Coordinates of C-alpha atoms (C1' of nucleotides) in Angstrom, one line a residue:
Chain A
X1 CA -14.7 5.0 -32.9
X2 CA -16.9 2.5 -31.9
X3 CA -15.3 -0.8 -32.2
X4 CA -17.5 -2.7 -30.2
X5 CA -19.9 -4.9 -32.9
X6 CA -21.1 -7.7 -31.0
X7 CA -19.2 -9.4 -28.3
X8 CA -20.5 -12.5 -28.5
X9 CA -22.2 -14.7 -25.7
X10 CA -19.1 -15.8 -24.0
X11 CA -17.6 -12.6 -23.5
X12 CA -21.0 -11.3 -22.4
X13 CA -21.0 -14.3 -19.7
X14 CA -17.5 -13.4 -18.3
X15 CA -18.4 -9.4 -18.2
X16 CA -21.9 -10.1 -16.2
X17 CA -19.5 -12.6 -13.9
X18 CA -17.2 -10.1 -13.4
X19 CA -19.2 -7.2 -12.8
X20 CA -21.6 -9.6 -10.3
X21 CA -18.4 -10.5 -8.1
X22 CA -17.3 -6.9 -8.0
X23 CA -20.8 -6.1 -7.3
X24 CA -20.8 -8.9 -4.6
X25 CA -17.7 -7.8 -3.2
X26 CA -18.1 -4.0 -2.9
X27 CA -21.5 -4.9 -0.8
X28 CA -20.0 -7.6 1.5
X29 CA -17.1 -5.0 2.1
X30 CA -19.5 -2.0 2.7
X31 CA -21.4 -4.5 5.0
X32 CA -18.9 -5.8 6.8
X33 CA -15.8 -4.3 6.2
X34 CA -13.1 -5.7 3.5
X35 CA -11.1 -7.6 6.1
X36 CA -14.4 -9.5 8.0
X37 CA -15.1 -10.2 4.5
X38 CA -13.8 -13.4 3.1
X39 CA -13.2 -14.5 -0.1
X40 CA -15.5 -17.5 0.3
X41 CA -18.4 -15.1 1.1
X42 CA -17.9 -13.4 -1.8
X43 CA -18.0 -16.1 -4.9
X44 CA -21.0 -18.4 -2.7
X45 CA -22.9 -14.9 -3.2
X46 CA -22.8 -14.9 -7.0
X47 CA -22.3 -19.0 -7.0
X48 CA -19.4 -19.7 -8.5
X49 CA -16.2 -21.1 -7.1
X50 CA -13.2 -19.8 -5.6
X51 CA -11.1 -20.3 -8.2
X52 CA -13.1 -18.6 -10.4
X53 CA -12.6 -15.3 -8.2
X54 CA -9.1 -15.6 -8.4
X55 CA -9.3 -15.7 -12.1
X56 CA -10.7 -12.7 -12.8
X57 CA -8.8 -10.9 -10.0
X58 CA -5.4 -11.0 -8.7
X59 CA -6.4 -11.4 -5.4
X60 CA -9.4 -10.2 -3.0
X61 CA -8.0 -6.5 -3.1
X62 CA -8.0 -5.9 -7.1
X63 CA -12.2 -6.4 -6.8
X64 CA -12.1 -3.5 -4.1
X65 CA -10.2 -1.5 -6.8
X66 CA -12.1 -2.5 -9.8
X67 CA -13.7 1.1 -9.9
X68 CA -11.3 2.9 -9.1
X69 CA -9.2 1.9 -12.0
X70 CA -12.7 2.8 -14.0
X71 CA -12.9 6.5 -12.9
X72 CA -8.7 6.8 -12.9
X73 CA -9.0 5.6 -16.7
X74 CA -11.4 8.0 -17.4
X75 CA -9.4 11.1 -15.6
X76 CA -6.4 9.8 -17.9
X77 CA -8.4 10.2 -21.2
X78 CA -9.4 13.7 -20.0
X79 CA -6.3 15.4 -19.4
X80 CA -5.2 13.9 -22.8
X81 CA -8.4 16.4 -24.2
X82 CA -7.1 19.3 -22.8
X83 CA -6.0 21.9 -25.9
X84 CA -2.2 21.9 -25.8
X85 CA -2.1 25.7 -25.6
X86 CA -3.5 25.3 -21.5
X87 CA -0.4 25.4 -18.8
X88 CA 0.4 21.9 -17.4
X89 CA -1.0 22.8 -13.5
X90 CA -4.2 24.2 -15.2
X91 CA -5.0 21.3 -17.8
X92 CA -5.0 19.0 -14.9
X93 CA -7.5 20.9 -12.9
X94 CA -9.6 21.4 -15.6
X95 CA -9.4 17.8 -16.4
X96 CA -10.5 16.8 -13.3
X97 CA -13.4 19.0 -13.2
X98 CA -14.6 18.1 -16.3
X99 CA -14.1 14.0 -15.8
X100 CA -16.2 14.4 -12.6
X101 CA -19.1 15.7 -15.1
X102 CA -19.2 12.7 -16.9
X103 CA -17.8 9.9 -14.7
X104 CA -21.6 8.6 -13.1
X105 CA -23.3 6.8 -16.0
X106 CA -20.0 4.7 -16.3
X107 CA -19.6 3.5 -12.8
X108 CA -23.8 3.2 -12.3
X109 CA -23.5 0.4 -15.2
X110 CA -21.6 -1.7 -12.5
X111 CA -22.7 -0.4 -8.8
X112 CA -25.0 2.3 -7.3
X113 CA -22.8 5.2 -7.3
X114 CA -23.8 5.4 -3.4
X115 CA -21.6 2.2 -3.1
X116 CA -18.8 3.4 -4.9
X117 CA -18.4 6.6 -2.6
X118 CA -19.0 4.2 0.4
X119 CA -15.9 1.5 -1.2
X120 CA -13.9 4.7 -1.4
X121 CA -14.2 6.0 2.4
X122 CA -13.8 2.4 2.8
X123 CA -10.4 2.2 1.1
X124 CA -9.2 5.3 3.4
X125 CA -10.0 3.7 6.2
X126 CA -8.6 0.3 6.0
X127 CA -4.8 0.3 6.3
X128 CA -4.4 -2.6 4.1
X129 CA -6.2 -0.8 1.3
X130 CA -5.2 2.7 1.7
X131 CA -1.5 1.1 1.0
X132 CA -2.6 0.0 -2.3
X133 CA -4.3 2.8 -3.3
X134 CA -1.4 5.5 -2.7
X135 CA 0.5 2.9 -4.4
X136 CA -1.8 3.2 -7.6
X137 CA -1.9 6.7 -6.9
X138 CA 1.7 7.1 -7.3
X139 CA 1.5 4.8 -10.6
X140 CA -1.8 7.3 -12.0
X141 CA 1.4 10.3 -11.5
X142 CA 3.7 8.8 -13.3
X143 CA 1.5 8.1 -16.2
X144 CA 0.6 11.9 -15.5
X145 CA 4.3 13.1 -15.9
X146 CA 4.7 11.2 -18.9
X147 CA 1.8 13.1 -20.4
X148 CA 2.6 16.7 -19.4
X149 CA 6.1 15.8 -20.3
X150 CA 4.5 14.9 -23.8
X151 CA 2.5 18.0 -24.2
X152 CA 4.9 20.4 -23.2
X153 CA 7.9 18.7 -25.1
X154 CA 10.3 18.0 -23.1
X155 CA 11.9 14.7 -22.0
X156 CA 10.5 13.3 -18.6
X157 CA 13.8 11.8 -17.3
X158 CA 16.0 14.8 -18.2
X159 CA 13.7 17.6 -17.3
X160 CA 12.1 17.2 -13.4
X161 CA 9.8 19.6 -13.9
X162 CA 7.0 17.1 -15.5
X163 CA 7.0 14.9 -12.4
X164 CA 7.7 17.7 -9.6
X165 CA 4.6 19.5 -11.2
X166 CA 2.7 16.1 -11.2
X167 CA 3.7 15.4 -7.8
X168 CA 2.6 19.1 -6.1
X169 CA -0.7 18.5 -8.4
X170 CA -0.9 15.0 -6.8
X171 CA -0.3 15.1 -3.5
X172 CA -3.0 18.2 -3.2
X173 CA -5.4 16.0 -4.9
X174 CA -5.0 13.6 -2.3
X175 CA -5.4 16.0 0.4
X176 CA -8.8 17.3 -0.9
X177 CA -10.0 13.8 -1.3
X178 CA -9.0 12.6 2.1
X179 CA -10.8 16.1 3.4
X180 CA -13.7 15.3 1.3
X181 CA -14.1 11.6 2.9
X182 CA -13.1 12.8 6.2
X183 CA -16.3 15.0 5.9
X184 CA -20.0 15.0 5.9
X185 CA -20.8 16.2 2.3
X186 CA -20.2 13.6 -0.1
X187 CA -21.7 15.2 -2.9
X188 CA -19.5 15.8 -6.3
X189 CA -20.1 19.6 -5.7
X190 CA -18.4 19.2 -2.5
X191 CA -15.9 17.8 -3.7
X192 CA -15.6 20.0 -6.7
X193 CA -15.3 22.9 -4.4
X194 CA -12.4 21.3 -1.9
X195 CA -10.5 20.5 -4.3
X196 CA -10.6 24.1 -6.7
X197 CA -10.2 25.3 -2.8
X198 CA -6.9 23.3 -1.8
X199 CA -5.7 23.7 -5.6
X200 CA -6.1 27.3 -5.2
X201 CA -3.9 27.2 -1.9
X202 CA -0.8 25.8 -3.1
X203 CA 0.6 29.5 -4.4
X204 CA 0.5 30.7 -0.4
X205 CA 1.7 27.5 1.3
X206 CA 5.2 27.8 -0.8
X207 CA 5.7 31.9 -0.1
X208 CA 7.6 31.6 3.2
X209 CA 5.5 33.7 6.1
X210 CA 2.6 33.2 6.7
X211 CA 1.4 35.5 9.4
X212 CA 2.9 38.8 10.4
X213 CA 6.6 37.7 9.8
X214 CA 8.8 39.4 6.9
X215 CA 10.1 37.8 4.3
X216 CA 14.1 37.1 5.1
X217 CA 16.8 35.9 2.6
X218 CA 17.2 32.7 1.8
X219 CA 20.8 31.5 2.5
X220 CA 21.9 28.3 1.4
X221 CA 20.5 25.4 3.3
X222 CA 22.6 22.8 1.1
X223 CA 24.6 22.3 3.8
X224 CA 24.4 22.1 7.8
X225 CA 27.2 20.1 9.5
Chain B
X1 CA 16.8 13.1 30.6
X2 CA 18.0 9.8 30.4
X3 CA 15.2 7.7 31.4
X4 CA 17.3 4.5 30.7
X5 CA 19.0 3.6 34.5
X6 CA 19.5 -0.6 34.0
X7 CA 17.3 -2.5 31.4
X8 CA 17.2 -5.7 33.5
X9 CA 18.2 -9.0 31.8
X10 CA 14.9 -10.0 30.6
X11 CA 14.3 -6.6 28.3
X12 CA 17.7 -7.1 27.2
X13 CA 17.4 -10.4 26.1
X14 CA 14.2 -9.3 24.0
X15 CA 16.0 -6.7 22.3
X16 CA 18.5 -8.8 21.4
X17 CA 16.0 -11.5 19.7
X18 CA 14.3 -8.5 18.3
X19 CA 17.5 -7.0 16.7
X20 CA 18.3 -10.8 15.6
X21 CA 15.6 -11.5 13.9
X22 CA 15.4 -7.6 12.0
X23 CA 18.7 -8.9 11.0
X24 CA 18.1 -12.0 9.7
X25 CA 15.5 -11.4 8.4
X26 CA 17.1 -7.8 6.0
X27 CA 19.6 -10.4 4.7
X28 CA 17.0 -13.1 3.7
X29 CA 15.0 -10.3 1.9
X30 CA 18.6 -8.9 0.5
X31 CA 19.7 -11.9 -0.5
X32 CA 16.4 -13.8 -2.0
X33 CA 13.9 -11.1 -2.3
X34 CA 10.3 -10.5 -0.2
X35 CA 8.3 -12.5 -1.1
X36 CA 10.4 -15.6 -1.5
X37 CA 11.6 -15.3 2.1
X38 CA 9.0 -17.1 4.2
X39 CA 8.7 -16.6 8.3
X40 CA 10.1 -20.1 8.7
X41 CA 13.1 -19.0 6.8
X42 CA 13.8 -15.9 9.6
X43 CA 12.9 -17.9 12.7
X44 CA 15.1 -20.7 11.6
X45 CA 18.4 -18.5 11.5
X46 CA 17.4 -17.1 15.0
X47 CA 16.4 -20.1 16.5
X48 CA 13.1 -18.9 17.6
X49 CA 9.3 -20.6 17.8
X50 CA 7.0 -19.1 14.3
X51 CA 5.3 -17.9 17.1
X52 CA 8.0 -15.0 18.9
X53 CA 8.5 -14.0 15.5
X54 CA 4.5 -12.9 15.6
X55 CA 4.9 -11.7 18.6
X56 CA 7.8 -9.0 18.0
X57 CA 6.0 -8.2 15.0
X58 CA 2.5 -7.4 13.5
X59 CA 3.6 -9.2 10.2
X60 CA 6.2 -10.1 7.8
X61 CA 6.5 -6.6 6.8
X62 CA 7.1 -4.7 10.4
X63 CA 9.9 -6.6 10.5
X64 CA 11.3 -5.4 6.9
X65 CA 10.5 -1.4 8.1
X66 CA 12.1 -1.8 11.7
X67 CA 14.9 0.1 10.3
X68 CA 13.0 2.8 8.5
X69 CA 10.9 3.5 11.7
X70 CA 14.0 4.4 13.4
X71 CA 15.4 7.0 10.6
X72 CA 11.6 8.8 10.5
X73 CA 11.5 9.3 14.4
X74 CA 15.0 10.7 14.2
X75 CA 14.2 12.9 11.3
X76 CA 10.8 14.1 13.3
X77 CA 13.0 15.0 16.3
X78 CA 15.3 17.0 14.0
X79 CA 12.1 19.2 12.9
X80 CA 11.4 19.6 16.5
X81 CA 14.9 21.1 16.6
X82 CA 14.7 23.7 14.7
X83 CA 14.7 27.3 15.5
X84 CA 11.2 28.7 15.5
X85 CA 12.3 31.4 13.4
X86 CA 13.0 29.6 10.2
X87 CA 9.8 29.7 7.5
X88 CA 8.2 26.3 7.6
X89 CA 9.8 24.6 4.2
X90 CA 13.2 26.0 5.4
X91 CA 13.1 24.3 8.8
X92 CA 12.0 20.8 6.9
X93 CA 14.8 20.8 4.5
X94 CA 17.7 21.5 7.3
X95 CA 16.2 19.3 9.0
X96 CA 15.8 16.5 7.0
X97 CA 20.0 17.6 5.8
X98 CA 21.1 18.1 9.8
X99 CA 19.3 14.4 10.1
X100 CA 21.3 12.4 7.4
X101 CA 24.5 13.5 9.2
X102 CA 23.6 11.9 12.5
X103 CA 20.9 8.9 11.6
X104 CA 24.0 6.7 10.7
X105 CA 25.3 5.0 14.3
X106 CA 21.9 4.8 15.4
X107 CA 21.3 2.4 12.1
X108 CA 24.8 0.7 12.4
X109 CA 23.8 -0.6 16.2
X110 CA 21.2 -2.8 14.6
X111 CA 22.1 -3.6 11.3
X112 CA 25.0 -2.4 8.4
X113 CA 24.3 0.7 6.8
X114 CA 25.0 -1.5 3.4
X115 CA 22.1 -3.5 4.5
X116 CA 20.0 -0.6 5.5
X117 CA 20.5 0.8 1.7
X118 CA 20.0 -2.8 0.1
X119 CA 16.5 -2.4 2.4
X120 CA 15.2 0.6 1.0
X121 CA 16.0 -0.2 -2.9
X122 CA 14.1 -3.7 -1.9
X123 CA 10.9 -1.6 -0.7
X124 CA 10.7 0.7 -3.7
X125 CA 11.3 -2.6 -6.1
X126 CA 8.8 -4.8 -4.0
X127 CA 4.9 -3.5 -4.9
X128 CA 3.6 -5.0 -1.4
X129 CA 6.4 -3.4 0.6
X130 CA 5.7 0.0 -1.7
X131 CA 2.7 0.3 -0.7
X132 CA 2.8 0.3 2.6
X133 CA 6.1 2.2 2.3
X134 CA 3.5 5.2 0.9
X135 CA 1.2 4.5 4.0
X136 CA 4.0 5.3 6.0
X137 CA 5.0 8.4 4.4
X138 CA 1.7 9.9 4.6
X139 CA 1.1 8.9 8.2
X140 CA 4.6 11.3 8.5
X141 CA 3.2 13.9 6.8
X142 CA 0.6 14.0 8.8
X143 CA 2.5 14.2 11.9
X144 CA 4.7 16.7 10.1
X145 CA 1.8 19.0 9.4
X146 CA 1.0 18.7 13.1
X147 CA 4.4 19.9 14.1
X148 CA 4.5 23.0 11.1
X149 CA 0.9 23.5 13.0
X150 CA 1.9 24.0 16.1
X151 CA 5.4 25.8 15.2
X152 CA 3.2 28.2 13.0
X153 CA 0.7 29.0 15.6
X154 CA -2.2 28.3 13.3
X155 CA -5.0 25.3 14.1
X156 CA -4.0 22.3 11.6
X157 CA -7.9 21.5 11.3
X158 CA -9.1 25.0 10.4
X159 CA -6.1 26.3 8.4
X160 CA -5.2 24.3 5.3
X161 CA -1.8 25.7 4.7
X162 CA 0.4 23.3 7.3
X163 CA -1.0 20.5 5.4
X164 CA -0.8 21.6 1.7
X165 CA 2.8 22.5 2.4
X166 CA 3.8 19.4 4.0
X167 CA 2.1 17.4 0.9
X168 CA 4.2 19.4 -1.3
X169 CA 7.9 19.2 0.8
X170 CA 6.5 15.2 1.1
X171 CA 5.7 15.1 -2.9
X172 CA 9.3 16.7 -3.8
X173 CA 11.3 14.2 -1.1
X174 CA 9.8 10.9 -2.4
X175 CA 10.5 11.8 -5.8
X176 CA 14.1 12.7 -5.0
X177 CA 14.1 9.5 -2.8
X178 CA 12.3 7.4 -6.0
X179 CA 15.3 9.0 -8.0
X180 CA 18.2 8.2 -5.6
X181 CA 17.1 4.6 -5.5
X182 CA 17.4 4.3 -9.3
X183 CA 20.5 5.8 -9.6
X184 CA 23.8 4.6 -9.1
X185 CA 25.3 6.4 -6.4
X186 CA 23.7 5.6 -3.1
X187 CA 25.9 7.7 -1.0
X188 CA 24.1 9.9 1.6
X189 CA 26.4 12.8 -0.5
X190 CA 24.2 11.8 -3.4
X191 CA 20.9 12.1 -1.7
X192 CA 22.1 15.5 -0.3
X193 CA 22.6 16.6 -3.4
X194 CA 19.4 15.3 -5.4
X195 CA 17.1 16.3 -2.4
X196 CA 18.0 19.6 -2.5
X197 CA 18.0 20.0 -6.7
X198 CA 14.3 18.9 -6.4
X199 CA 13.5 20.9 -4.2
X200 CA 15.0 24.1 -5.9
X201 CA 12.3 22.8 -8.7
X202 CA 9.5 23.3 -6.3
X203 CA 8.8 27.2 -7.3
X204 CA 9.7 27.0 -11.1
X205 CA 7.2 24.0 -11.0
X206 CA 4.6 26.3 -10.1
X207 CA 5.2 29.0 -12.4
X208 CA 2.7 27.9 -15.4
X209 CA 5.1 28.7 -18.3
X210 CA 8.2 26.3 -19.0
X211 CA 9.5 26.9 -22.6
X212 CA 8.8 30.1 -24.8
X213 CA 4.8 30.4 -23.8
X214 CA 4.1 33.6 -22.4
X215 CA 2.1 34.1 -19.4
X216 CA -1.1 33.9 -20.1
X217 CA -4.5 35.2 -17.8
X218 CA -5.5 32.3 -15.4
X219 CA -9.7 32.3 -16.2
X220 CA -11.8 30.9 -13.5
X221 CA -11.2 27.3 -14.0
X222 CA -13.9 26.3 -10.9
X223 CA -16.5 25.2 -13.4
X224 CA -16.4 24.1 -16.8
X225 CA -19.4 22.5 -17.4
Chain C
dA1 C1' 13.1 -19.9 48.6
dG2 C1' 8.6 -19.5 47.0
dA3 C1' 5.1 -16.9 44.6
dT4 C1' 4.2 -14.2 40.6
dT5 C1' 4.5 -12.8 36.1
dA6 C1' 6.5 -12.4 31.4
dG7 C1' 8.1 -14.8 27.5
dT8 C1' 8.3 -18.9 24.8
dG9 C1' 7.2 -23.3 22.2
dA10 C1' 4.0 -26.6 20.3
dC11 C1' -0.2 -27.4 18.2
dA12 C1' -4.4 -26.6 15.7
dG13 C1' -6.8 -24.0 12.5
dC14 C1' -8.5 -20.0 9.4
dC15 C1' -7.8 -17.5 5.2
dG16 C1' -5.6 -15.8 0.9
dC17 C1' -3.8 -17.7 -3.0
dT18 C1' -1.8 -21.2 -6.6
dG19 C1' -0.9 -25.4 -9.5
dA20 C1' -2.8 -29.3 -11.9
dC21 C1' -6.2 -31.8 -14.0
dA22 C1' -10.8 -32.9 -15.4
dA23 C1' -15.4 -31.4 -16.8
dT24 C1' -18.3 -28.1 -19.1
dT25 C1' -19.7 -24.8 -22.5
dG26 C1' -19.5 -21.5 -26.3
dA27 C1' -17.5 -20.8 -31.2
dC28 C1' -17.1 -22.4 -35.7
dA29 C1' -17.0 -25.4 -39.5
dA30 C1' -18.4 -29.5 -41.9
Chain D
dT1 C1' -27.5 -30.6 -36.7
dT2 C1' -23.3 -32.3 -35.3
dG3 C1' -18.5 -32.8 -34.2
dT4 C1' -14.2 -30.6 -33.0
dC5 C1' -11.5 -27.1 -30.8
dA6 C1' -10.6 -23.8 -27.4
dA7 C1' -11.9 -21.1 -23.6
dT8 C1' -13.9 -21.2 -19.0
dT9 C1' -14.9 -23.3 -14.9
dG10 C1' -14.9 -26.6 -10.8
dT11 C1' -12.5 -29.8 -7.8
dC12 C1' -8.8 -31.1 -5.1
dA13 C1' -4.5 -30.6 -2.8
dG14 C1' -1.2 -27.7 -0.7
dC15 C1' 1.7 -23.6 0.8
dG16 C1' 2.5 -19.4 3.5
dG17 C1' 0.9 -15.7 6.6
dC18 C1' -1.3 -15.2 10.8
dT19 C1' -4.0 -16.2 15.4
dG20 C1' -5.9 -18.5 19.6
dT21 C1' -4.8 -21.6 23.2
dC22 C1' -2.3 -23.8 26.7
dA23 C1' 1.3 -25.7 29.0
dC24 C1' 6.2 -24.8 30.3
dT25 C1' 10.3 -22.2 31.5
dA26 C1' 12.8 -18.5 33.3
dA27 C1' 13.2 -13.7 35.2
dT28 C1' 11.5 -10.7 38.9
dC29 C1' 9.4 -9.7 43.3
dT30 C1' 8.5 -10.5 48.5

DNA sequence: AGATTAGTGACAGCCGCTGACAATTGACAA
DNA sequence: TTGTCAATTGTCAGCGGCTGTCACTAATCT
């Protein structure tokens, strides 16, 4: 399984390069914020040249995002160890929680986990980023559908459940998180709890009334003109 | 109600540049995609300064989502509209099907409906406009949970129900909207009709079973380490 | 009509990003 | 070791999005 031997001098160069610029990057953005940050700034930090940057990254937002892709990986390869035998809704949850056990020692080999938490309320609060992210987001869901449609065995563009499942999983995800960085506790156990809380509150939200009013019929809504 | 005596000459004149250069610039995007349109391009066929075009807008991309801010403040309106009686996902789904009966002359004042259609498959295509497509929808859902809120009679900080529900009515219409866009039918009949099959999958989603599994007791799944 | 104010055009400049080419450096064999 | 090849990098030039500044024109007000 391990099929890493040695590799070599010049791919150790290019990963210590690239982890230094993300490095570089994350800090300037935490510092100053990612816009105030140029790319300059970054690359005369770790002394190479602009060009460089722009080889290893698509552009100035893909080093904002580098661990982000790390921890969304690693969610990936969780849910893909759930037993099959678990219902779709509850091997993602539990493959969240477990991924958030073992995610630290991975990310600290780049940055300070402190700085990856600070990047992240970061990325919710800069419009430019938080475009990007939903948009990887929404990418991270499909790859989701794809593997609940898999497990369950059923076709993902025939059968909508997979991605309605994955979307309602999703966008309750989001909400946690945004809670959680909206918030003062930015522990994991904080955000452990939010999210098994919000999780837990998507059964009520979809039964109709909420507070003293009776349940009424449903009559079609298909059509209003 | 009408709060719109005589525009004077100089605000019409703006919105006519304004409206001339959303159009112009929806047919360059049309007609050679994004990114390949450059400002110059847009300005040119309008006959403005580089500089108005700046001025109307924030940035390339207000100008391709003038249209779409029109269609969510009319769909936000019909929420408002609804009859406080309705449960809150009932009220959202007439409203967004007593919305796509009237958005249409609104839309054809500024630009075709054709156009308007040729927009949206452009955004959903074009990983730039995506993205901030998605930062758009959220800030709606937002706004949306604000309204359920206050409909509901519940505080939107304290109770997490208005915004769990909106995230999931939210999830379900983007992935109908994803859907429509990669079809081939891009009628409004079509929409009607895909919206509301999605969100008919809501509830089965939920339910953890989907083939011949039997229910099965939900452990506590807070902690698994 | 004259004063005031809003909208515009022209110019200069920053920053993100890319293509092209030359220089450097690690990998591997002779 | 040394020479060759290929990968990586630096330098330079340039485009497109976007902003500040300032003078100029045209609509509105008195």
């Amino acid at each position: 399984m391990d099929t890493a031997p040695r590799p070599g001098l010049r791919e150790r160069k290019k990963q210590r390069t690239r982890d230094a610029l993300v490095r570089s990057a994350l800090e300037l953005f935490a510092a100053q914020g990612y816009e105030r940050t140029t790319v300059d700034e970054i690359v005369e930090a770790v002394d190479v040249s602009q060009r460089t940057f722009f080889r290893y990254f698509a552009g100035k937002e893909e080093a904002a995002f580098a661990v982000q892709e790390m921890t969304e990986s690693h969610f990936l390869d969780a849910v893909r160890q759930r037993p099959p035998h678990e219902a779709p809704l509850d091997a993602l949850r539990r493959a969240v929680m477990a991924s958030w056990d073992t995610i630290g020692e991975a990310i600290e080999a780049v940055v300070p986990i402190e700085l990856h938490m600070r990047t992240y309320q970061l990325i919710e609060s800069t419009p430019a980023l938080l475009a990007t992210h939903l948009r990887r987001h929404e990418g991270l869901e499909e790859q989701l559908a794809r593997l609940i449609a898999e497990r369950e065995g059923v076709d993902v563009d025939a059968d909508p459940r997979p991605r309605v499942a994955v979307a309602l999983f999703g966008g309750v995800m989001r909400l946690a998180a945004r809670r959680w960085g909206a918030g003062e506790d930015f522990s994991v156990a904080a955000m452990r709890e939010l999210t098994a809380s919000y999780l837990d509150g998507m059964g009520p939200a979809l039964t109709e009334d909420w507070h003293t009013r009776n349940k009424r019929d449903r009559e079609d809504t298909r059509d209003t003109r």
